[in-house]
C-alpha cells in the first residue's frame, strides 16, 4: 500500500516536472539590477545556467575582433517600436510578470520580465528603447550566473581609474553618474514599487585567462583601481578594484601568474571584499617589479612582470601626444592633463619616492610642447622613451603628493592630480590620526581608556528618510587578527556577529552593507571610505575587547562625534540591558567617548561596540559560542531598529 502510494507520488511529480521533452528547468530569473552608469543591466539569476554556457564571453575587441554571444539564448531586435528581446531557455521567472519603467536613462524606456512560455519554459526579457539606432549598441554576456546586457558603449566618464586618494572636496568624478531609477509595475494587482540602482558598480569582472606571460582580467564597464600596497619585503602586493562586481566562480580563487621565465613565480588571489570592492592579492618575490596594465577600452587588466609587458598586447597602434595642460586650483591641487590622438594603454607605479606613468603605445611625446607647459607650471617632470613606442613620465614626490590618475573612458586623456605638501591636506591629517589610533585599536586597551569624557546631552534623533541604509563593520580581518585569546581570534568573532546582525536587519528590509563578508584584510581608511561613499544612515563597527587585566569583562559602546550619542545610547540600552547582563553574567562598562579611527572619520552617526573580553577566560568561553553570538546580534539589531524607528 505504502509502496504503491510512493510510486504514484513519483509518477505524479515526474509528470509535473517533465511536461516537455526538455523537462529540466535549470535557471531561475530572479530580478533586474540597474547600474547607475546607465550602460549595463544585469538579469540576476540562479541555477545551472553556467553548465551549459562555458566560455561564452570574450569582450576584448582588439584581441581578435570577435565577440562571442551566448549561443543558447535567442536574441531578437525589433525596430518598431525599438525593442531588444532575450529569450532564456529552460528558465522560470520568480515573482509576477512585471515591467520596469526606467527614469533618467538616455537609452532605456522600460524592461519587461515575463514567463513567456511554460512548455517549454522560457523567460522573455524585453527592452524597449527610446531610439531604434541604439539597438546596435546592445551586447549580451554572461558571467556564468547572471546575464549582463550592455546597452551603451559610453560608460561613465571621469571615473577615477586609478585612485590613490580621493581629494576631499573634489566631487566632480561623482557628479557625472547617471541618476537612474525605476518603477516596477506588476501585471497582477500588486502595488507598483520604486527602485534605485542596487549597485554603483561600474565594472563587472567576468573572465580571467592566462597567456604565456601574465594574467588577463576581463570584464564590462570601466576598471577603477586603487593604489597598489606592498609589504616591506615586496612579497605581497594588494590592489583593490573599486566599484567592481565579481563573477561568483572566481571569488576566493588563486591563479598562477604564468611566465616564460621559470624563476618568476607569483600567484594572484581574487576576493570579493564587499558589495563594492574586489581585492587582488599577489604573493611571490620582488612584486614591485610587477605591472598592472590597463587596456585602452578600460575593460581589461594585464598583470605581468615588467619585462613581459608587451606593447602590442592590447593594441598595435601607437599614439602621439596632442596636448599637455597644467592647471592649479585654489585648493592647492594641480592637474597635469595629457591628451593623445588615439587610445593608450598605461600602467602607474611608485618607486623611490617618485611617481611613474608608463604609456605603453606612445611613440611621440612632443618634447617641445611638454617643456613649454612645464616651464609655465614650474614643476619637475622627467620624460623619456624606454623603447621606440613606450614612454615613461616620472614625477618626483618631493614637495607634492600624488592623489590620483584619471583616464577618460575613451583612453585618449590621462589626468594626474597632485597636491602641494605645504598646504594643509586632508591626507596628512588622516595619517597623523591613524597613528594615534593604531595604539588604541590594535594594542590591548588599558582598563580605563585614556580618552574618556562624560557623555553629552541628548539630542533628538534626526528625521530619517524611508530608505534605510546601514553599514556593518566587522573589525579587523585577514592578516590583522585583532585581539587573540585562548586560540580564538577577534576577527572571527566580529565577523560571525556582524553577519548575524546583517541577516536580522535584512529581514526587516534594511539595506545592509558589510565592510567585509569574509576573512579579508581591510584598512581603517578603506572602511571609512566605504561608508562615506555609501552615505548610510548609520555605521556600526563590531569588536571584541582585550586587556592586560585578565579579570576584566563586560560590554562597551563607543562613540566619538556628537551626532552619534543617540545611536550609542539606544544600542547600548538594548545591548547591555538588565536582562542581558543577568543572563550573560557580565558587566555594563557603559557608553564611552573614544577617538577610534572608524567612528571619528565616518560621516554617518557611528558606534563601535565591544561585545565582551576575549582576554577573560570565562567571558571568552561564552562569546565564542554561536548561541551567545546570536543573542548579541539580536540585541544589536534591536538597538539599530529602534534607532531607525523600524518596528
Ligand atoms: Zn578590535
Short mmCIF file of N, CA and C and ligand atoms in Angstrom, two decimals, residues 440-442 445 475-476 480-483 490-491 494 541-546 608-610, ligand 1:
data_model
loop_
_atom_site.label_atom_id
_atom_site.label_comp_id
_atom_site.label_asym_id
_atom_site.label_seq_id
_atom_site.Cartn_x
_atom_site.Cartn_y
_atom_site.Cartn_z
N UNK A 440 45.29 52.68 19.87
CA UNK A 440 44.03 52.37 20.54
C UNK A 440 43.43 51.08 20.03
N UNK A 441 43.49 50.90 18.71
CA UNK A 441 42.75 49.78 18.16
C UNK A 441 43.48 48.45 18.26
N UNK A 442 44.78 48.46 17.98
CA UNK A 442 45.45 47.18 17.84
C UNK A 442 46.11 46.67 19.12
N UNK A 445 43.73 47.32 25.12
CA UNK A 445 43.47 48.59 25.78
C UNK A 445 43.71 48.52 27.29
N UNK A 475 35.16 44.22 12.69
CA UNK A 475 36.50 44.72 12.96
C UNK A 475 37.59 43.73 12.57
N UNK A 476 38.74 44.29 12.13
CA UNK A 476 39.94 43.50 11.77
C UNK A 476 39.67 42.57 10.59
N UNK A 480 45.28 40.95 9.85
CA UNK A 480 45.06 41.61 11.15
C UNK A 480 44.02 40.80 11.92
N UNK A 481 44.49 40.00 12.86
CA UNK A 481 43.57 39.10 13.55
C UNK A 481 42.82 39.80 14.68
N UNK A 482 43.26 41.03 15.05
CA UNK A 482 42.68 41.68 16.21
C UNK A 482 43.21 41.00 17.46
N UNK A 483 42.48 41.12 18.56
CA UNK A 483 42.94 40.51 19.80
C UNK A 483 42.86 38.99 19.70
N UNK A 490 39.85 37.53 17.42
CA UNK A 490 38.79 38.54 17.47
C UNK A 490 38.10 38.69 16.11
N UNK A 491 38.91 38.68 15.03
CA UNK A 491 38.34 38.93 13.70
C UNK A 491 37.22 37.96 13.37
N UNK A 494 34.04 38.79 15.50
CA UNK A 494 33.42 40.01 14.96
C UNK A 494 32.63 39.71 13.69
N UNK A 541 30.34 49.41 14.04
CA UNK A 541 31.53 48.57 14.00
C UNK A 541 31.49 47.59 15.16
N UNK A 542 31.80 46.33 14.88
CA UNK A 542 31.72 45.29 15.91
C UNK A 542 33.11 44.77 16.25
N UNK A 543 33.45 44.86 17.53
CA UNK A 543 34.77 44.42 18.00
C UNK A 543 34.64 43.58 19.26
N UNK A 544 35.74 42.88 19.56
CA UNK A 544 35.82 42.13 20.81
C UNK A 544 36.98 42.72 21.60
N UNK A 545 36.77 42.93 22.86
CA UNK A 545 37.70 43.67 23.70
C UNK A 545 38.83 42.79 24.23
N UNK A 546 39.89 43.44 24.68
CA UNK A 546 41.01 42.72 25.27
C UNK A 546 41.77 43.65 26.18
N UNK A 608 31.08 52.02 17.87
CA UNK A 608 31.93 50.83 17.88
C UNK A 608 31.55 50.06 19.14
N UNK A 609 31.11 48.82 18.93
CA UNK A 609 30.64 48.01 20.06
C UNK A 609 31.69 46.98 20.43
N UNK A 610 32.03 46.94 21.69
CA UNK A 610 32.93 45.90 22.19
C UNK A 610 32.04 44.87 22.87
ZN1 LIG B 1 39.11 45.26 17.76
#
